[in-house]
Short mmCIF file of C-alpha atoms and ligand atoms in Angstrom, two decimals:
data_model
loop_
_atom_site.label_atom_id
_atom_site.label_comp_id
_atom_site.label_asym_id
_atom_site.label_seq_id
_atom_site.Cartn_x
_atom_site.Cartn_y
_atom_site.Cartn_z
CA MET A 1 155.86 136.71 87.33
CA THR A 2 154.55 137.03 83.70
CA ALA A 3 156.55 136.40 80.59
CA SER A 4 156.19 140.01 79.58
CA ALA A 5 158.05 140.90 83.02
CA ILE A 6 161.30 138.85 81.97
CA GLN A 7 164.22 141.20 82.17
CA ARG A 8 166.92 141.17 79.39
CA VAL A 9 170.44 141.18 80.62
CA THR A 10 173.92 141.96 79.23
CA VAL A 11 176.93 140.82 81.30
CA LEU A 12 180.02 142.94 80.40
CA GLY A 13 182.86 140.71 81.65
CA SER A 14 181.04 137.33 81.99
CA THR A 15 183.89 135.09 82.18
CA GLY A 16 185.33 137.07 85.35
CA SER A 17 184.52 136.42 88.94
CA ILE A 18 181.56 138.92 89.16
CA GLY A 19 180.39 137.79 85.70
CA THR A 20 180.13 134.20 86.55
CA SER A 21 178.46 134.95 90.03
CA THR A 22 176.11 136.98 88.03
CA LEU A 23 175.22 134.05 85.77
CA ASP A 24 175.13 131.73 89.05
CA VAL A 25 172.16 133.95 90.35
CA ILE A 26 170.42 134.40 86.93
CA ALA A 27 170.45 130.56 86.38
CA ARG A 28 168.46 130.07 89.59
CA HIS A 29 165.80 132.46 88.12
CA PRO A 30 165.08 131.50 84.54
CA GLU A 31 161.49 132.84 84.84
CA ARG A 32 162.86 136.33 85.53
CA TYR A 33 165.87 136.93 83.61
CA GLN A 34 167.18 136.45 79.99
CA ILE A 35 170.68 136.78 78.61
CA HIS A 36 170.96 139.25 75.95
CA ALA A 37 174.84 139.54 75.47
CA LEU A 38 177.85 138.16 77.27
CA THR A 39 181.45 139.39 76.81
CA ALA A 40 184.98 138.59 77.55
CA HIS A 41 188.23 139.80 76.58
CA THR A 42 190.07 136.69 75.56
CA SER A 43 188.72 133.55 77.47
CA LYS A 44 187.15 132.27 74.27
CA GLU A 45 186.38 128.72 75.72
CA ALA A 46 184.90 130.02 78.88
CA LEU A 47 182.66 132.17 76.71
CA LEU A 48 181.68 129.39 74.41
CA ALA A 49 180.73 127.31 77.58
CA GLN A 50 178.52 130.08 78.63
CA CYS A 51 176.95 130.79 75.32
CA ILE A 52 176.05 127.20 75.19
CA THR A 53 174.08 127.43 78.64
CA PHE A 54 172.53 130.74 78.38
CA ARG A 55 171.96 131.17 74.82
CA PRO A 56 172.64 134.69 74.25
CA LEU A 57 171.65 136.75 71.05
CA VAL A 58 175.14 138.33 71.06
CA ALA A 59 178.75 137.33 72.29
CA VAL A 60 181.55 139.87 72.30
CA LEU A 61 185.54 139.03 72.23
CA ASP A 62 188.27 141.48 71.78
CA HIS A 63 190.11 139.89 68.80
CA GLU A 64 189.06 138.85 65.43
CA ALA A 65 190.84 135.54 65.38
CA ASP A 66 189.06 134.43 68.75
CA ALA A 67 185.71 135.69 67.42
CA ARG A 68 186.25 133.42 64.52
CA TRP A 69 186.99 130.46 66.43
CA LEU A 70 183.94 131.11 68.66
CA ARG A 71 181.69 131.54 65.38
CA ALA A 72 182.88 127.98 64.13
CA GLU A 73 182.32 126.32 67.52
CA LEU A 74 178.84 128.03 68.03
CA GLY A 75 178.05 126.74 64.35
CA ARG A 76 179.07 123.21 65.30
CA ALA A 77 177.00 123.42 68.37
CA ASN A 78 173.90 124.76 66.26
CA GLN A 79 173.67 128.04 68.19
CA PRO A 80 172.62 130.97 66.50
CA THR A 81 174.58 133.59 68.81
CA ASP A 82 175.95 136.47 66.75
CA VAL A 83 179.78 137.12 67.53
CA MET A 84 180.93 140.75 67.63
CA VAL A 85 184.50 142.18 68.23
CA GLY A 86 185.95 145.06 69.84
CA PRO A 87 185.07 148.05 72.14
CA GLU A 88 182.41 149.57 70.18
CA ALA A 89 180.52 146.12 70.34
CA LEU A 90 180.68 146.32 74.06
CA CYS A 91 178.99 149.83 73.78
CA ASP A 92 176.55 148.41 71.44
CA VAL A 93 175.34 145.38 73.71
CA ALA A 94 175.29 147.80 76.78
CA ARG A 95 172.86 150.24 74.95
CA ASP A 96 170.77 147.94 72.92
CA ALA A 97 167.10 148.91 73.01
CA SER A 98 165.89 145.53 74.15
CA VAL A 99 168.35 145.31 77.14
CA ASP A 100 166.81 145.96 80.60
CA ILE A 101 169.87 145.56 82.83
CA VAL A 102 173.71 145.82 82.20
CA MET A 103 176.16 144.20 84.69
CA ALA A 104 179.26 146.43 84.32
CA ALA A 105 181.80 143.79 85.33
CA ILE A 106 184.67 144.50 83.08
CA VAL A 107 187.89 145.15 85.07
CA GLY A 108 189.76 148.73 84.85
CA ALA A 109 189.52 151.37 82.54
CA ALA A 110 188.59 149.16 79.64
CA GLY A 111 184.96 149.14 81.31
CA LEU A 112 184.59 153.05 81.16
CA LEU A 113 182.95 153.33 77.84
CA PRO A 114 180.56 150.48 77.73
CA SER A 115 179.41 151.07 81.38
CA LEU A 116 178.93 154.95 80.46
CA ALA A 117 177.05 153.60 77.47
CA ALA A 118 174.72 151.64 79.76
CA ALA A 119 174.34 154.82 81.77
CA GLU A 120 173.50 156.91 79.02
CA ALA A 121 170.91 154.54 77.51
CA GLY A 122 169.07 154.78 80.64
CA LYS A 123 169.56 151.06 81.58
CA ARG A 124 169.54 149.58 85.10
CA VAL A 125 173.35 149.69 85.47
CA LEU A 126 174.84 147.12 88.15
CA LEU A 127 178.03 148.70 88.63
CA ALA A 128 180.70 146.63 89.62
CA ASN A 129 183.29 148.47 87.51
CA LYS A 130 184.58 150.99 90.28
CA GLU A 131 187.33 152.20 88.12
CA ALA A 132 184.70 153.61 85.58
CA LEU A 133 183.31 155.79 88.38
CA VAL A 134 186.78 156.81 89.67
CA MET A 135 187.96 157.94 86.24
CA SER A 136 184.37 159.77 85.17
CA GLY A 137 182.36 160.21 88.51
CA ALA A 138 180.78 163.73 87.63
CA LEU A 139 180.21 162.57 84.00
CA PHE A 140 179.02 159.19 85.01
CA MET A 141 176.60 160.66 87.46
CA GLN A 142 175.03 163.14 85.14
CA ALA A 143 174.74 160.48 82.64
CA VAL A 144 172.64 158.93 85.05
CA ALA A 145 170.58 161.72 86.05
CA ARG A 146 170.12 162.80 82.36
CA SER A 147 168.90 159.38 81.27
CA GLY A 148 167.03 158.39 84.21
CA ALA A 149 168.99 155.20 84.53
CA THR A 150 168.87 153.32 87.76
CA LEU A 151 172.49 153.00 89.35
CA LEU A 152 172.98 150.19 91.80
CA PRO A 153 176.26 149.52 93.24
CA ILE A 154 177.51 146.24 93.24
CA ASP A 155 180.67 146.78 95.01
CA SER A 156 179.66 144.93 98.44
CA GLU A 157 180.47 147.98 100.58
CA HIS A 158 178.65 150.33 98.47
CA ASN A 159 175.86 147.93 97.98
CA ALA A 160 175.57 147.70 102.06
CA ILE A 161 175.54 151.61 102.22
CA TYR A 162 172.87 151.77 99.61
CA GLN A 163 170.75 149.38 101.77
CA CYS A 164 171.33 151.50 104.74
CA LEU A 165 170.38 154.93 103.13
CA PRO A 166 166.74 156.06 102.54
CA VAL A 167 166.01 155.26 99.04
CA GLU A 168 166.07 158.86 98.14
CA HIS A 169 169.47 159.92 99.08
CA ARG A 170 170.79 162.62 96.57
CA GLY A 171 171.74 165.97 97.79
CA GLY A 172 174.42 165.44 100.27
CA LEU A 173 174.57 163.23 103.47
CA ALA A 174 173.47 166.08 105.93
CA ARG A 175 170.17 166.56 104.30
CA HIS A 176 169.14 163.12 105.02
CA GLY A 177 170.49 163.15 108.53
CA ILE A 178 173.49 161.07 108.03
CA SER A 179 176.76 162.08 109.79
CA GLN A 180 179.14 159.53 108.40
CA LEU A 181 179.68 156.59 106.00
CA LEU A 182 181.62 153.93 107.68
CA LEU A 183 183.37 151.73 104.67
CA THR A 184 184.56 148.29 106.12
CA ALA A 185 187.69 146.97 104.63
CA SER A 186 189.18 143.31 105.32
CA GLY A 187 192.54 144.74 105.41
CA GLY A 188 193.81 142.21 103.08
CA PRO A 189 196.13 139.24 103.27
CA PHE A 190 198.99 141.44 104.73
CA ARG A 191 197.04 143.27 107.50
CA THR A 192 199.31 142.06 110.33
CA TRP A 193 202.64 141.67 108.15
CA SER A 194 205.69 144.09 109.00
CA GLU A 195 206.81 146.28 106.16
CA SER A 196 209.87 144.09 105.65
CA ALA A 197 207.72 141.10 105.10
CA ILE A 198 205.42 142.83 102.76
CA ALA A 199 208.23 144.09 100.66
CA GLN A 200 208.86 140.40 99.79
CA VAL A 201 205.43 139.09 98.76
CA THR A 202 204.68 137.48 95.62
CA PRO A 203 201.74 137.87 93.37
CA ASP A 204 200.26 134.55 94.34
CA GLN A 205 200.43 135.42 98.12
CA ALA A 206 198.84 139.01 97.15
CA CYS A 207 196.06 137.27 95.16
CA ALA A 208 195.07 134.87 98.09
CA HIS A 209 192.63 136.95 99.72
CA PRO A 210 191.52 135.65 103.32
CA ASN A 211 187.57 136.28 102.76
CA TRP A 212 186.85 136.88 99.34
CA SER A 213 187.60 135.08 95.95
CA MET A 214 187.98 137.80 93.03
CA GLY A 215 190.01 138.60 90.04
CA ARG A 216 193.71 139.19 90.17
CA LYS A 217 193.77 143.05 89.75
CA ILE A 218 191.34 143.59 92.60
CA SER A 219 192.74 141.05 94.79
CA VAL A 220 196.14 142.92 94.49
CA ASP A 221 194.27 146.27 94.89
CA SER A 222 192.64 144.66 98.36
CA ALA A 223 196.26 143.81 99.42
CA THR A 224 197.71 147.26 98.85
CA LEU A 225 194.38 148.87 100.20
CA MET A 226 194.19 150.63 96.84
CA ASN A 227 190.95 148.86 96.57
CA LYS A 228 189.54 150.89 99.61
CA GLY A 229 191.10 154.13 98.33
CA LEU A 230 189.04 153.63 94.98
CA GLU A 231 186.04 152.68 97.07
CA LEU A 232 186.35 155.97 98.82
CA ILE A 233 186.13 157.70 95.55
CA GLU A 234 183.45 155.57 94.47
CA ALA A 235 181.38 156.26 97.57
CA CYS A 236 181.83 160.08 97.11
CA TRP A 237 180.25 160.03 93.75
CA LEU A 238 177.56 157.54 94.42
CA PHE A 239 176.43 159.02 97.72
CA ASP A 240 177.24 163.11 97.31
CA ALA A 241 179.73 162.46 100.03
CA ARG A 242 183.18 164.27 100.87
CA PRO A 243 186.29 162.35 101.51
CA ASP A 244 185.92 163.51 105.10
CA GLN A 245 182.57 162.20 105.67
CA ILE A 246 183.81 158.58 104.93
CA GLN A 247 185.76 156.73 107.65
CA VAL A 248 187.60 153.40 106.55
CA VAL A 249 187.30 150.79 109.25
CA VAL A 250 189.21 147.69 109.11
CA HIS A 251 186.87 144.74 109.91
CA PRO A 252 188.97 141.40 109.33
CA GLN A 253 185.91 138.99 109.26
CA SER A 254 184.07 140.80 106.49
CA VAL A 255 180.66 140.25 107.96
CA ILE A 256 179.67 143.78 108.16
CA HIS A 257 179.85 144.93 104.40
CA SER A 258 179.67 148.85 105.48
CA MET A 259 177.47 151.10 107.38
CA ALA A 260 175.74 154.55 107.76
CA ALA A 261 176.02 156.73 110.72
CA TYR A 262 172.92 159.07 111.67
CA GLN A 263 172.72 162.23 113.26
CA ASP A 264 170.60 160.60 116.05
CA GLY A 265 173.34 158.25 117.00
CA SER A 266 172.00 155.20 114.92
CA VAL A 267 174.44 153.10 113.00
CA LEU A 268 172.71 151.05 110.26
CA ALA A 269 174.80 148.21 108.95
CA GLN A 270 174.32 145.44 106.47
CA LEU A 271 175.70 141.89 107.32
CA GLY A 272 176.18 138.77 105.49
CA ASN A 273 178.52 136.15 104.28
CA PRO A 274 181.13 137.48 102.11
CA ASP A 275 179.81 136.22 98.75
CA MET A 276 179.21 138.60 96.02
CA ARG A 277 176.01 136.88 94.93
CA THR A 278 174.23 138.77 97.52
CA PRO A 279 174.84 142.31 96.19
CA ILE A 280 174.32 141.00 92.53
CA ALA A 281 170.94 139.44 93.39
CA TYR A 282 169.92 142.52 95.18
CA GLY A 283 170.96 144.57 92.11
CA LEU A 284 169.10 142.30 89.83
CA ALA A 285 165.94 142.22 91.72
CA TRP A 286 165.67 145.69 93.40
CA PRO A 287 163.44 146.56 95.02
CA GLU A 288 162.37 142.94 95.51
CA ARG A 289 164.56 140.32 97.02
CA ILE A 290 165.43 136.94 95.50
CA ASP A 291 167.31 133.81 96.41
CA ALA A 292 171.01 134.32 95.76
CA GLY A 293 172.21 130.78 96.54
CA VAL A 294 174.18 132.28 99.62
CA GLU A 295 174.29 130.45 102.93
CA ALA A 296 172.64 132.16 105.81
CA LEU A 297 174.81 134.02 108.01
CA ASP A 298 175.58 132.13 111.30
CA LEU A 299 176.43 134.73 113.94
CA PHE A 300 177.27 132.03 116.25
CA GLN A 301 179.87 130.67 113.95
CA VAL A 302 181.25 134.17 113.38
CA ALA A 303 181.31 134.84 117.11
CA ARG A 304 183.11 138.05 117.14
CA LEU A 305 183.57 141.19 115.10
CA ASP A 306 186.75 143.29 115.31
CA PHE A 307 187.46 146.81 114.32
CA GLU A 308 190.64 148.58 113.75
CA THR A 309 192.18 151.82 112.09
CA ALA A 310 193.92 151.38 108.76
CA ASP A 311 197.82 151.36 109.03
CA GLU A 312 198.27 154.25 106.47
CA ALA A 313 202.17 154.02 106.61
CA ARG A 314 202.22 150.42 105.56
CA PHE A 315 199.40 150.85 103.00
CA PRO A 316 200.27 154.31 101.55
CA CYS A 317 197.95 153.69 98.78
CA LEU A 318 194.89 154.58 100.69
CA PRO A 319 195.94 158.22 101.53
CA LEU A 320 197.11 158.52 98.13
CA ALA A 321 193.51 157.75 96.68
CA ARG A 322 192.10 160.17 99.45
CA GLU A 323 194.55 163.10 98.16
CA ALA A 324 193.66 162.20 94.59
CA MET A 325 189.87 162.97 95.39
CA ARG A 326 190.78 165.94 97.48
CA LEU A 327 192.95 167.35 94.36
CA GLY A 328 189.92 166.48 92.13
CA GLY A 329 189.90 167.27 88.43
CA LEU A 330 192.13 164.44 86.38
CA ALA A 331 194.21 163.37 89.41
CA PRO A 332 191.92 160.41 90.24
CA VAL A 333 192.37 159.45 86.37
CA VAL A 334 196.04 159.39 86.85
CA LEU A 335 195.92 157.62 90.04
CA ASN A 336 193.88 154.88 88.55
CA ALA A 337 195.95 154.65 85.30
CA ALA A 338 199.20 154.50 87.31
CA ASN A 339 197.85 151.93 89.55
CA GLU A 340 196.44 149.73 86.81
CA VAL A 341 200.01 149.96 85.20
CA ALA A 342 201.82 149.03 88.34
CA VAL A 343 199.52 146.20 89.32
CA ASP A 344 200.14 144.68 85.85
CA ALA A 345 203.96 144.99 86.38
CA PHE A 346 203.70 143.57 89.79
CA LEU A 347 201.45 140.70 88.48
CA ASN A 348 204.24 140.19 85.96
CA HIS A 349 207.13 140.09 88.32
CA ARG A 350 208.43 143.29 87.04
CA LEU A 351 207.74 145.21 90.16
CA GLY A 352 207.89 144.61 94.00
CA PHE A 353 204.81 144.76 96.03
CA LEU A 354 205.73 148.06 97.81
CA ASP A 355 206.87 149.71 94.41
CA ILE A 356 203.17 149.91 93.48
CA GLY A 357 202.51 152.62 95.80
CA ARG A 358 205.76 154.21 94.90
CA LEU A 359 204.87 154.28 91.31
CA VAL A 360 201.36 155.74 91.83
CA GLU A 361 202.85 158.32 94.22
CA GLY A 362 205.51 159.34 91.48
CA VAL A 363 202.89 159.63 88.59
CA LEU A 364 200.65 161.38 90.91
CA SER A 365 203.45 163.93 91.86
CA SER A 366 203.27 165.51 88.41
CA PRO A 367 199.62 166.37 88.03
CA LEU A 368 197.91 167.04 84.90
CA GLU A 369 196.00 170.24 84.33
CA GLY A 370 192.53 169.91 83.49
CA ARG A 371 189.06 169.14 84.36
CA ALA A 372 187.45 165.80 84.18
CA ASP A 373 184.29 167.15 82.46
CA CYS A 374 184.58 165.44 79.04
CA LEU A 375 185.41 162.08 77.86
CA ASP A 376 188.14 163.39 75.64
CA SER A 377 190.15 165.02 78.60
CA ILE A 378 189.50 161.86 80.82
CA LEU A 379 190.78 159.34 77.99
CA TRP A 380 193.84 161.77 77.35
CA ALA A 381 194.92 161.85 81.09
CA ASP A 382 194.56 158.21 81.32
CA GLN A 383 196.71 157.86 78.33
CA ARG A 384 199.37 160.41 79.45
CA ALA A 385 199.30 158.73 83.09
CA ARG A 386 199.88 155.36 81.62
CA GLU A 387 203.07 156.80 79.63
CA HIS A 388 204.17 158.31 82.63
CA ALA A 389 203.95 155.29 84.69
CA ALA A 390 205.66 153.21 81.79
CA GLY A 391 208.40 155.82 81.77
CA TRP A 392 208.95 155.51 85.52
CA LEU A 393 209.06 151.63 85.20
CA LYS A 394 211.63 152.15 82.48
CA ARG A 395 213.86 154.22 84.48
CA TRP A 396 213.45 151.68 87.56
CA SER A 397 214.64 148.77 85.51
CA ALA A 398 217.50 150.45 83.74
P1 NAD B 1 188.06 139.49 86.61
O1 NAD B 1 189.43 139.74 86.24
O2 NAD B 1 187.77 138.13 87.12
O3 NAD B 1 187.22 139.47 85.30
C1 NAD B 1 187.11 140.50 84.31
C2 NAD B 1 186.29 140.38 83.32
O4 NAD B 1 186.61 141.51 82.37
C3 NAD B 1 186.70 139.16 82.46
O5 NAD B 1 185.50 138.81 81.76
C4 NAD B 1 187.38 139.66 81.35
O6 NAD B 1 187.17 138.84 80.13
C5 NAD B 1 187.06 141.08 81.07
N1 NAD B 1 187.85 142.08 80.41
C6 NAD B 1 189.21 142.16 81.19
N2 NAD B 1 189.93 143.23 80.28
C7 NAD B 1 189.01 143.47 79.19
C8 NAD B 1 189.22 144.31 78.20
N3 NAD B 1 190.36 145.02 77.84
N4 NAD B 1 188.20 144.42 77.21
C9 NAD B 1 187.11 143.69 77.47
N5 NAD B 1 186.90 143.00 78.38
C10 NAD B 1 187.69 142.78 79.41
O7 NAD B 1 187.54 140.51 87.44
P2 NAD B 1 186.43 140.64 88.70
O8 NAD B 1 187.09 140.38 89.83
O9 NAD B 1 185.34 140.01 88.36
O10 NAD B 1 186.36 142.14 88.74
C11 NAD B 1 185.54 142.94 87.66
C12 NAD B 1 185.16 144.34 88.19
O11 NAD B 1 184.40 144.34 89.39
C13 NAD B 1 186.40 145.16 88.64
O12 NAD B 1 186.25 146.47 88.47
C14 NAD B 1 186.40 145.09 90.37
O13 NAD B 1 187.25 146.05 90.98
C15 NAD B 1 184.90 144.77 90.52
N6 NAD B 1 184.78 144.05 91.83
C16 NAD B 1 184.84 143.00 91.93
C17 NAD B 1 184.51 142.16 93.06
C18 NAD B 1 184.88 140.92 93.09
O14 NAD B 1 184.60 140.23 94.15
N7 NAD B 1 185.67 140.00 92.33
C19 NAD B 1 184.07 143.06 94.04
C20 NAD B 1 183.58 144.35 93.93
C21 NAD B 1 183.89 144.67 92.62
MG1 MG B 2 184.36 146.32 97.76
#
């Protein structure tokens, strides 16, 4: 690869689980990738260490006081990285003309605007931030189509499906001979637990995922199966699928990352160790393949692959998400916002585990009228749903 082919990368959310895995892959290929910008919310020490290793042109933090600290430390280290502050700076480093690839790895609704900015600017967008697509699916896909951006899913399931589909797969599944997408789910840490045991779980138990190491919000989502619900919505947008064309398959070993079933009876699957560096490396190098630092899959050690249906009675967040997608409009925005409030309250010991689903169901039961066809209405619905959720929380704790 020649020097001119070096790709410039912005990593949004570089200090998180996906962000650090992305930098791990990038560090293995200095001849291919150079960092343009790294961003974090409040983890200034971690961002400083990353800046010293990867020498980005720009670093972004959320608070001016943290940024001042980072500027001073970088000055002491003789490092000329510009430190910027706040949400608009995140959009700037996502759309900067010199950037080729944007890894969208901020967690939650906070990632929407910068992820969308990357899509609008026609970048290669590596999308980990599934909440952005849940909130603004139609708008996001339109932005990609309009700008000619390349959208590559990083969520392991969607990355697996992407690998199992024809290169050109727009226009609905049937058009390409696909009968169904099989979205695998580990089932989370409480897959075999009774409802009464699940009612007592603590945040640390919920965050101890059996197969994947992830940030705390997505870990709780995996434990409630809301993650699979958000992924179902994500898959509908990415692959032009209806919710009834997607089957959730609980597969506790997390070796098959998802599948596509074709009308001729073929089922194509993508397998690998549960390590996010595989989909990240796929997204970075597509359509080439590069070393991701991931151990080869040893099928003899795996020995067996199990499959079950999801128990939607014990894990009501999955059917709630399916219902939100069926309702359409602003319902997925409301679902996502209520879930973010509920998960945050659970992580802060203000809510029990089973209350997460109850809160989401409660907020979703008073629908917001309107279409999710412009950013203003999406952001309005997000805000209203957060207020509703906060109201429910207040009533419950009174
Ligand atoms: P994480 O909590 O480990 O990291 C989140 C990153 O976003 C951090 O760098 C943090 O500083 C930044 N951030 C958080 N709030 C912010 C805000 N308000 N403004 C700006 N930056 C903010 O999360 P993660 O596990 O890396 O997940 C990131 C995204 O990727 C999520 O949307 C998640 O659903 C998705 N995802 C993660 C995994 C995984 O294995 N971790 C797998 C699939 C999809
Ligand atoms: Mg996933």
